[in-house]
Amino acid sequence: NDRPAGFKGRQQRNRGTGKPKKLLTPGRYLTETEIAAVRRKCAEQNRLLKDLAREMGVAAPTLSNVLNRRETAGDALLGKLKTFLNSLEGK
């Protein structure tokens, strides 16, 4: 046995201790038409979703999860997305 005294084996990592995802709740996510409008306007402006996420102050996977309806947007992000859609309608 070549192991030093006190060696307990490979240390395990604590996984899954990060921030939990917000579950989908009625009225707290974008409709299909709003999601399509966000994607369409980004495509028309040759803008990547990761750039839009950076402007809104969230990570790209978070915006992707919101647009794919895997998680609910927080109050701040939901407000920013609604403002983004309303500003595009005025143009």
mmCIF file of N, CA and C in Angstrom:
data_model
loop_
_atom_site.group_PDB
_atom_site.id
_atom_site.type_symbol
_atom_site.label_atom_id
_atom_site.label_comp_id
_atom_site.label_asym_id
_atom_site.label_seq_id
_atom_site.Cartn_x
_atom_site.Cartn_y
_atom_site.Cartn_z
ATOM 1 N N ASN A 1 0.839 -1.173 0.000
ATOM 2 C CA ASN A 1 0.000 0.000 0.000
ATOM 3 C C ASN A 1 0.888 1.241 0.000
ATOM 4 N N ASP A 2 0.910 1.967 -1.139
ATOM 5 C CA ASP A 2 1.789 3.124 -1.295
ATOM 6 C C ASP A 2 1.121 4.439 -0.913
ATOM 7 N N ARG A 3 -0.065 4.394 -0.412
ATOM 8 C CA ARG A 3 -0.783 5.626 -0.096
ATOM 9 C C ARG A 3 -0.291 6.219 1.216
ATOM 10 N N PRO A 4 -0.224 7.583 1.249
ATOM 11 C CA PRO A 4 0.199 8.211 2.504
ATOM 12 C C PRO A 4 -0.865 8.053 3.588
ATOM 13 N N ALA A 5 -0.438 8.201 4.813
ATOM 14 C CA ALA A 5 -1.378 8.076 5.931
ATOM 15 C C ALA A 5 -2.429 9.179 5.834
ATOM 16 N N GLY A 6 -3.660 8.834 6.085
ATOM 17 C CA GLY A 6 -4.737 9.808 6.049
ATOM 18 C C GLY A 6 -5.371 9.972 4.685
ATOM 19 N N PHE A 7 -4.885 9.267 3.668
ATOM 20 C CA PHE A 7 -5.450 9.362 2.321
ATOM 21 C C PHE A 7 -6.774 8.630 2.279
ATOM 22 N N LYS A 8 -7.819 9.331 1.875
ATOM 23 C CA LYS A 8 -9.150 8.737 1.882
ATOM 24 C C LYS A 8 -9.655 8.436 0.483
ATOM 25 N N GLY A 9 -8.837 8.564 -0.510
ATOM 26 C CA GLY A 9 -9.277 8.310 -1.872
ATOM 27 C C GLY A 9 -9.550 9.624 -2.602
ATOM 28 N N ARG A 10 -10.054 9.488 -3.788
ATOM 29 C CA ARG A 10 -10.329 10.647 -4.626
ATOM 30 C C ARG A 10 -11.454 11.482 -4.017
ATOM 31 N N GLN A 11 -11.216 12.775 -3.921
ATOM 32 C CA GLN A 11 -12.240 13.649 -3.342
ATOM 33 C C GLN A 11 -13.368 13.864 -4.327
ATOM 34 N N GLN A 12 -14.570 13.879 -3.824
ATOM 35 C CA GLN A 12 -15.732 14.083 -4.667
ATOM 36 C C GLN A 12 -16.057 15.569 -4.739
ATOM 37 N N ARG A 13 -16.577 15.971 -5.877
ATOM 38 C CA ARG A 13 -16.985 17.361 -6.052
ATOM 39 C C ARG A 13 -18.445 17.506 -5.653
ATOM 40 N N ASN A 14 -18.763 18.653 -5.118
ATOM 41 C CA ASN A 14 -20.153 18.948 -4.800
ATOM 42 C C ASN A 14 -20.803 19.521 -6.047
ATOM 43 N N ARG A 15 -21.601 18.717 -6.708
ATOM 44 C CA ARG A 15 -22.265 19.162 -7.919
ATOM 45 C C ARG A 15 -23.697 19.510 -7.620
ATOM 46 N N GLY A 16 -24.217 20.397 -8.428
ATOM 47 C CA GLY A 16 -25.610 20.753 -8.279
ATOM 48 C C GLY A 16 -25.861 21.723 -7.142
ATOM 49 N N THR A 17 -24.820 22.404 -6.670
ATOM 50 C CA THR A 17 -25.003 23.330 -5.570
ATOM 51 C C THR A 17 -25.170 24.757 -6.067
ATOM 52 N N GLY A 18 -25.269 24.929 -7.387
ATOM 53 C CA GLY A 18 -25.410 26.266 -7.955
ATOM 54 C C GLY A 18 -26.818 26.809 -7.824
ATOM 55 N N LYS A 19 -27.041 27.896 -8.499
ATOM 56 C CA LYS A 19 -28.326 28.572 -8.444
ATOM 57 C C LYS A 19 -29.393 27.699 -9.112
ATOM 58 N N PRO A 20 -30.505 27.417 -8.443
ATOM 59 C CA PRO A 20 -31.539 26.578 -9.053
ATOM 60 C C PRO A 20 -32.281 27.315 -10.161
ATOM 61 N N LYS A 21 -32.747 26.577 -11.163
ATOM 62 C CA LYS A 21 -33.508 27.174 -12.249
ATOM 63 C C LYS A 21 -34.909 27.507 -11.768
ATOM 64 N N LYS A 22 -35.442 28.600 -12.307
ATOM 65 C CA LYS A 22 -36.807 28.978 -11.974
ATOM 66 C C LYS A 22 -37.761 28.118 -12.796
ATOM 67 N N LEU A 23 -38.672 27.448 -12.139
ATOM 68 C CA LEU A 23 -39.613 26.583 -12.824
ATOM 69 C C LEU A 23 -40.631 27.402 -13.585
ATOM 70 N N LEU A 24 -41.176 26.820 -14.650
ATOM 71 C CA LEU A 24 -42.190 27.504 -15.444
ATOM 72 C C LEU A 24 -43.469 27.656 -14.630
ATOM 73 N N THR A 25 -43.967 28.859 -14.572
ATOM 74 C CA THR A 25 -45.237 29.133 -13.915
ATOM 75 C C THR A 25 -46.109 29.916 -14.874
ATOM 76 N N PRO A 26 -47.413 29.710 -14.837
ATOM 77 C CA PRO A 26 -48.298 30.407 -15.779
ATOM 78 C C PRO A 26 -48.163 31.927 -15.673
ATOM 79 N N GLY A 27 -48.082 32.575 -16.830
ATOM 80 C CA GLY A 27 -47.986 34.025 -16.871
ATOM 81 C C GLY A 27 -46.606 34.582 -16.631
ATOM 82 N N ARG A 28 -45.615 33.739 -16.410
ATOM 83 C CA ARG A 28 -44.269 34.202 -16.099
ATOM 84 C C ARG A 28 -43.283 33.916 -17.225
ATOM 85 N N TYR A 29 -43.781 33.560 -18.386
ATOM 86 C CA TYR A 29 -42.876 33.292 -19.498
ATOM 87 C C TYR A 29 -43.435 33.947 -20.751
ATOM 88 N N LEU A 30 -42.599 34.048 -21.769
ATOM 89 C CA LEU A 30 -42.998 34.670 -23.026
ATOM 90 C C LEU A 30 -43.879 33.725 -23.828
ATOM 91 N N THR A 31 -44.792 34.304 -24.596
ATOM 92 C CA THR A 31 -45.628 33.482 -25.470
ATOM 93 C C THR A 31 -44.818 33.066 -26.692
ATOM 94 N N GLU A 32 -45.360 32.126 -27.444
ATOM 95 C CA GLU A 32 -44.671 31.660 -28.656
ATOM 96 C C GLU A 32 -44.482 32.794 -29.661
ATOM 97 N N THR A 33 -45.462 33.678 -29.789
ATOM 98 C CA THR A 33 -45.339 34.791 -30.739
ATOM 99 C C THR A 33 -44.273 35.781 -30.292
ATOM 100 N N GLU A 34 -44.150 36.015 -28.985
ATOM 101 C CA GLU A 34 -43.115 36.923 -28.486
ATOM 102 C C GLU A 34 -41.726 36.325 -28.696
ATOM 103 N N ILE A 35 -41.606 35.036 -28.470
ATOM 104 C CA ILE A 35 -40.318 34.367 -28.682
ATOM 105 C C ILE A 35 -39.931 34.430 -30.159
ATOM 106 N N ALA A 36 -40.904 34.176 -31.035
ATOM 107 C CA ALA A 36 -40.635 34.239 -32.476
ATOM 108 C C ALA A 36 -40.246 35.656 -32.884
ATOM 109 N N ALA A 37 -40.881 36.662 -32.281
ATOM 110 C CA ALA A 37 -40.560 38.055 -32.604
ATOM 111 C C ALA A 37 -39.138 38.403 -32.182
ATOM 112 N N VAL A 38 -38.714 37.941 -31.010
ATOM 113 C CA VAL A 38 -37.343 38.195 -30.546
ATOM 114 C C VAL A 38 -36.345 37.562 -31.499
ATOM 115 N N ARG A 39 -36.576 36.303 -31.848
ATOM 116 C CA ARG A 39 -35.659 35.614 -32.758
ATOM 117 C C ARG A 39 -35.640 36.270 -34.148
ATOM 118 N N ARG A 40 -36.809 36.663 -34.655
ATOM 119 C CA ARG A 40 -36.899 37.280 -35.975
ATOM 120 C C ARG A 40 -36.166 38.621 -36.009
ATOM 121 N N LYS A 41 -36.373 39.454 -34.978
ATOM 122 C CA LYS A 41 -35.724 40.764 -34.939
ATOM 123 C C LYS A 41 -34.214 40.630 -34.791
ATOM 124 N N CYS A 42 -33.769 39.640 -34.031
ATOM 125 C CA CYS A 42 -32.321 39.414 -33.917
ATOM 126 C C CYS A 42 -31.745 38.993 -35.264
ATOM 127 N N ALA A 43 -32.466 38.164 -35.993
ATOM 128 C CA ALA A 43 -32.001 37.714 -37.308
ATOM 129 C C ALA A 43 -31.994 38.881 -38.297
ATOM 130 N N GLU A 44 -33.023 39.731 -38.249
ATOM 131 C CA GLU A 44 -33.087 40.874 -39.160
ATOM 132 C C GLU A 44 -31.957 41.853 -38.914
ATOM 133 N N GLN A 45 -31.550 41.985 -37.662
ATOM 134 C CA GLN A 45 -30.477 42.926 -37.309
ATOM 135 C C GLN A 45 -29.100 42.270 -37.329
ATOM 136 N N ASN A 46 -29.029 41.024 -37.791
ATOM 137 C CA ASN A 46 -27.769 40.259 -37.791
ATOM 138 C C ASN A 46 -27.131 40.265 -36.405
ATOM 139 N N ARG A 47 -27.943 40.042 -35.418
ATOM 140 C CA ARG A 47 -27.513 40.078 -34.032
ATOM 141 C C ARG A 47 -27.598 38.666 -33.459
ATOM 142 N N LEU A 48 -26.574 38.265 -32.741
ATOM 143 C CA LEU A 48 -26.569 36.958 -32.099
ATOM 144 C C LEU A 48 -27.302 37.042 -30.758
ATOM 145 N N LEU A 49 -27.899 35.934 -30.364
ATOM 146 C CA LEU A 49 -28.603 35.915 -29.088
ATOM 147 C C LEU A 49 -27.640 36.116 -27.918
ATOM 148 N N LYS A 50 -26.391 35.681 -28.076
ATOM 149 C CA LYS A 50 -25.443 35.892 -26.983
ATOM 150 C C LYS A 50 -25.124 37.372 -26.810
ATOM 151 N N ASP A 51 -25.160 38.147 -27.915
ATOM 152 C CA ASP A 51 -24.962 39.590 -27.801
ATOM 153 C C ASP A 51 -26.154 40.244 -27.121
ATOM 154 N N LEU A 52 -27.352 39.783 -27.461
ATOM 155 C CA LEU A 52 -28.555 40.290 -26.811
ATOM 156 C C LEU A 52 -28.527 39.956 -25.326
ATOM 157 N N ALA A 53 -28.089 38.759 -24.978
ATOM 158 C CA ALA A 53 -28.000 38.359 -23.577
ATOM 159 C C ALA A 53 -27.012 39.253 -22.828
ATOM 160 N N ARG A 54 -25.880 39.550 -23.450
ATOM 161 C CA ARG A 54 -24.887 40.415 -22.820
ATOM 162 C C ARG A 54 -25.465 41.800 -22.570
ATOM 163 N N GLU A 55 -26.224 42.334 -23.538
ATOM 164 C CA GLU A 55 -26.839 43.652 -23.368
ATOM 165 C C GLU A 55 -27.864 43.654 -22.241
ATOM 166 N N MET A 56 -28.525 42.532 -22.046
ATOM 167 C CA MET A 56 -29.550 42.440 -21.007
ATOM 168 C C MET A 56 -28.977 42.052 -19.653
ATOM 169 N N GLY A 57 -27.691 41.737 -19.620
ATOM 170 C CA GLY A 57 -27.036 41.448 -18.355
ATOM 171 C C GLY A 57 -27.261 40.036 -17.839
ATOM 172 N N VAL A 58 -27.505 39.091 -18.746
ATOM 173 C CA VAL A 58 -27.666 37.688 -18.341
ATOM 174 C C VAL A 58 -26.713 36.831 -19.165
ATOM 175 N N ALA A 59 -26.535 35.610 -18.732
ATOM 176 C CA ALA A 59 -25.694 34.672 -19.479
ATOM 177 C C ALA A 59 -26.454 34.162 -20.702
ATOM 178 N N ALA A 60 -25.727 33.832 -21.739
ATOM 179 C CA ALA A 60 -26.350 33.330 -22.970
ATOM 180 C C ALA A 60 -27.185 32.067 -22.728
ATOM 181 N N PRO A 61 -26.710 31.097 -21.918
ATOM 182 C CA PRO A 61 -27.556 29.926 -21.668
ATOM 183 C C PRO A 61 -28.868 30.264 -20.962
ATOM 184 N N THR A 62 -28.844 31.292 -20.112
ATOM 185 C CA THR A 62 -30.073 31.707 -19.429
ATOM 186 C C THR A 62 -31.088 32.214 -20.436
ATOM 187 N N LEU A 63 -30.646 33.076 -21.355
ATOM 188 C CA LEU A 63 -31.562 33.594 -22.378
ATOM 189 C C LEU A 63 -32.051 32.458 -23.267
ATOM 190 N N SER A 64 -31.173 31.537 -23.610
ATOM 191 C CA SER A 64 -31.561 30.398 -24.421
ATOM 192 C C SER A 64 -32.618 29.552 -23.716
ATOM 193 N N ASN A 65 -32.422 29.301 -22.429
ATOM 194 C CA ASN A 65 -33.393 28.519 -21.669
ATOM 195 C C ASN A 65 -34.741 29.221 -21.577
ATOM 196 N N VAL A 66 -34.720 30.536 -21.462
ATOM 197 C CA VAL A 66 -35.973 31.297 -21.410
ATOM 198 C C VAL A 66 -36.681 31.227 -22.753
ATOM 199 N N LEU A 67 -35.935 31.393 -23.837
ATOM 200 C CA LEU A 67 -36.550 31.377 -25.161
ATOM 201 C C LEU A 67 -37.001 29.977 -25.571
ATOM 202 N N ASN A 68 -36.382 28.946 -25.024
ATOM 203 C CA ASN A 68 -36.798 27.574 -25.313
ATOM 204 C C ASN A 68 -37.779 27.051 -24.274
ATOM 205 N N ARG A 69 -38.200 27.921 -23.372
ATOM 206 C CA ARG A 69 -39.199 27.632 -22.338
ATOM 207 C C ARG A 69 -38.794 26.479 -21.434
ATOM 208 N N ARG A 70 -37.504 26.448 -21.108
ATOM 209 C CA ARG A 70 -37.026 25.465 -20.140
ATOM 210 C C ARG A 70 -37.015 26.043 -18.731
ATOM 211 N N GLU A 71 -36.970 27.376 -18.638
ATOM 212 C CA GLU A 71 -37.030 28.029 -17.338
ATOM 213 C C GLU A 71 -37.712 29.385 -17.484
ATOM 214 N N THR A 72 -38.157 29.907 -16.364
ATOM 215 C CA THR A 72 -38.872 31.179 -16.341
ATOM 216 C C THR A 72 -37.872 32.321 -16.235
ATOM 217 N N ALA A 73 -38.166 33.411 -16.906
ATOM 218 C CA ALA A 73 -37.336 34.605 -16.798
ATOM 219 C C ALA A 73 -37.617 35.281 -15.462
ATOM 220 N N GLY A 74 -36.591 35.867 -14.881
ATOM 221 C CA GLY A 74 -36.785 36.659 -13.671
ATOM 222 C C GLY A 74 -37.515 37.951 -14.012
ATOM 223 N N ASP A 75 -37.909 38.683 -12.985
ATOM 224 C CA ASP A 75 -38.650 39.925 -13.205
ATOM 225 C C ASP A 75 -37.862 40.915 -14.058
ATOM 226 N N ALA A 76 -36.576 41.053 -13.762
ATOM 227 C CA ALA A 76 -35.749 42.014 -14.499
ATOM 228 C C ALA A 76 -35.613 41.611 -15.966
ATOM 229 N N LEU A 77 -35.309 40.351 -16.211
ATOM 230 C CA LEU A 77 -35.124 39.883 -17.587
ATOM 231 C C LEU A 77 -36.436 39.946 -18.357
ATOM 232 N N LEU A 78 -37.534 39.574 -17.718
ATOM 233 C CA LEU A 78 -38.835 39.627 -18.375
ATOM 234 C C LEU A 78 -39.176 41.056 -18.783
ATOM 235 N N GLY A 79 -38.892 42.000 -17.901
ATOM 236 C CA GLY A 79 -39.123 43.407 -18.222
ATOM 237 C C GLY A 79 -38.253 43.890 -19.368
ATOM 238 N N LYS A 80 -36.985 43.472 -19.369
ATOM 239 C CA LYS A 80 -36.073 43.883 -20.435
ATOM 240 C C LYS A 80 -36.491 43.296 -21.779
ATOM 241 N N LEU A 81 -36.953 42.048 -21.771
ATOM 242 C CA LEU A 81 -37.403 41.434 -23.023
ATOM 243 C C LEU A 81 -38.661 42.113 -23.552
ATOM 244 N N LYS A 82 -39.580 42.460 -22.664
ATOM 245 C CA LYS A 82 -40.801 43.158 -23.092
ATOM 246 C C LYS A 82 -40.449 44.536 -23.642
ATOM 247 N N THR A 83 -39.521 45.239 -22.990
ATOM 248 C CA THR A 83 -39.075 46.547 -23.483
ATOM 249 C C THR A 83 -38.406 46.409 -24.841
ATOM 250 N N PHE A 84 -37.594 45.372 -25.008
ATOM 251 C CA PHE A 84 -36.927 45.117 -26.276
ATOM 252 C C PHE A 84 -37.952 44.901 -27.394
ATOM 253 N N LEU A 85 -38.997 44.142 -27.098
ATOM 254 C CA LEU A 85 -40.049 43.904 -28.107
ATOM 255 C C LEU A 85 -40.827 45.174 -28.406
ATOM 256 N N ASN A 86 -41.143 45.958 -27.386
ATOM 257 C CA ASN A 86 -41.902 47.192 -27.591
ATOM 258 C C ASN A 86 -41.092 48.228 -28.358
ATOM 259 N N SER A 87 -39.785 48.286 -28.111
ATOM 260 C CA SER A 87 -38.945 49.253 -28.833
ATOM 261 C C SER A 87 -38.847 48.873 -30.308
ATOM 262 N N LEU A 88 -38.911 47.592 -30.601
ATOM 263 C CA LEU A 88 -38.821 47.151 -31.991
ATOM 264 C C LEU A 88 -40.121 47.393 -32.728
ATOM 265 N N GLU A 89 -41.248 47.365 -32.001
ATOM 266 C CA GLU A 89 -42.528 47.605 -32.658
ATOM 267 C C GLU A 89 -42.651 49.064 -33.088
ATOM 268 N N GLY A 90 -41.992 49.962 -32.358
ATOM 269 C CA GLY A 90 -42.073 51.387 -32.679
ATOM 270 C C GLY A 90 -41.254 51.767 -33.884
ATOM 271 N N LYS A 91 -40.296 50.920 -34.275
ATOM 272 C CA LYS A 91 -39.433 51.249 -35.417
ATOM 273 C C LYS A 91 -40.113 51.001 -36.728
#
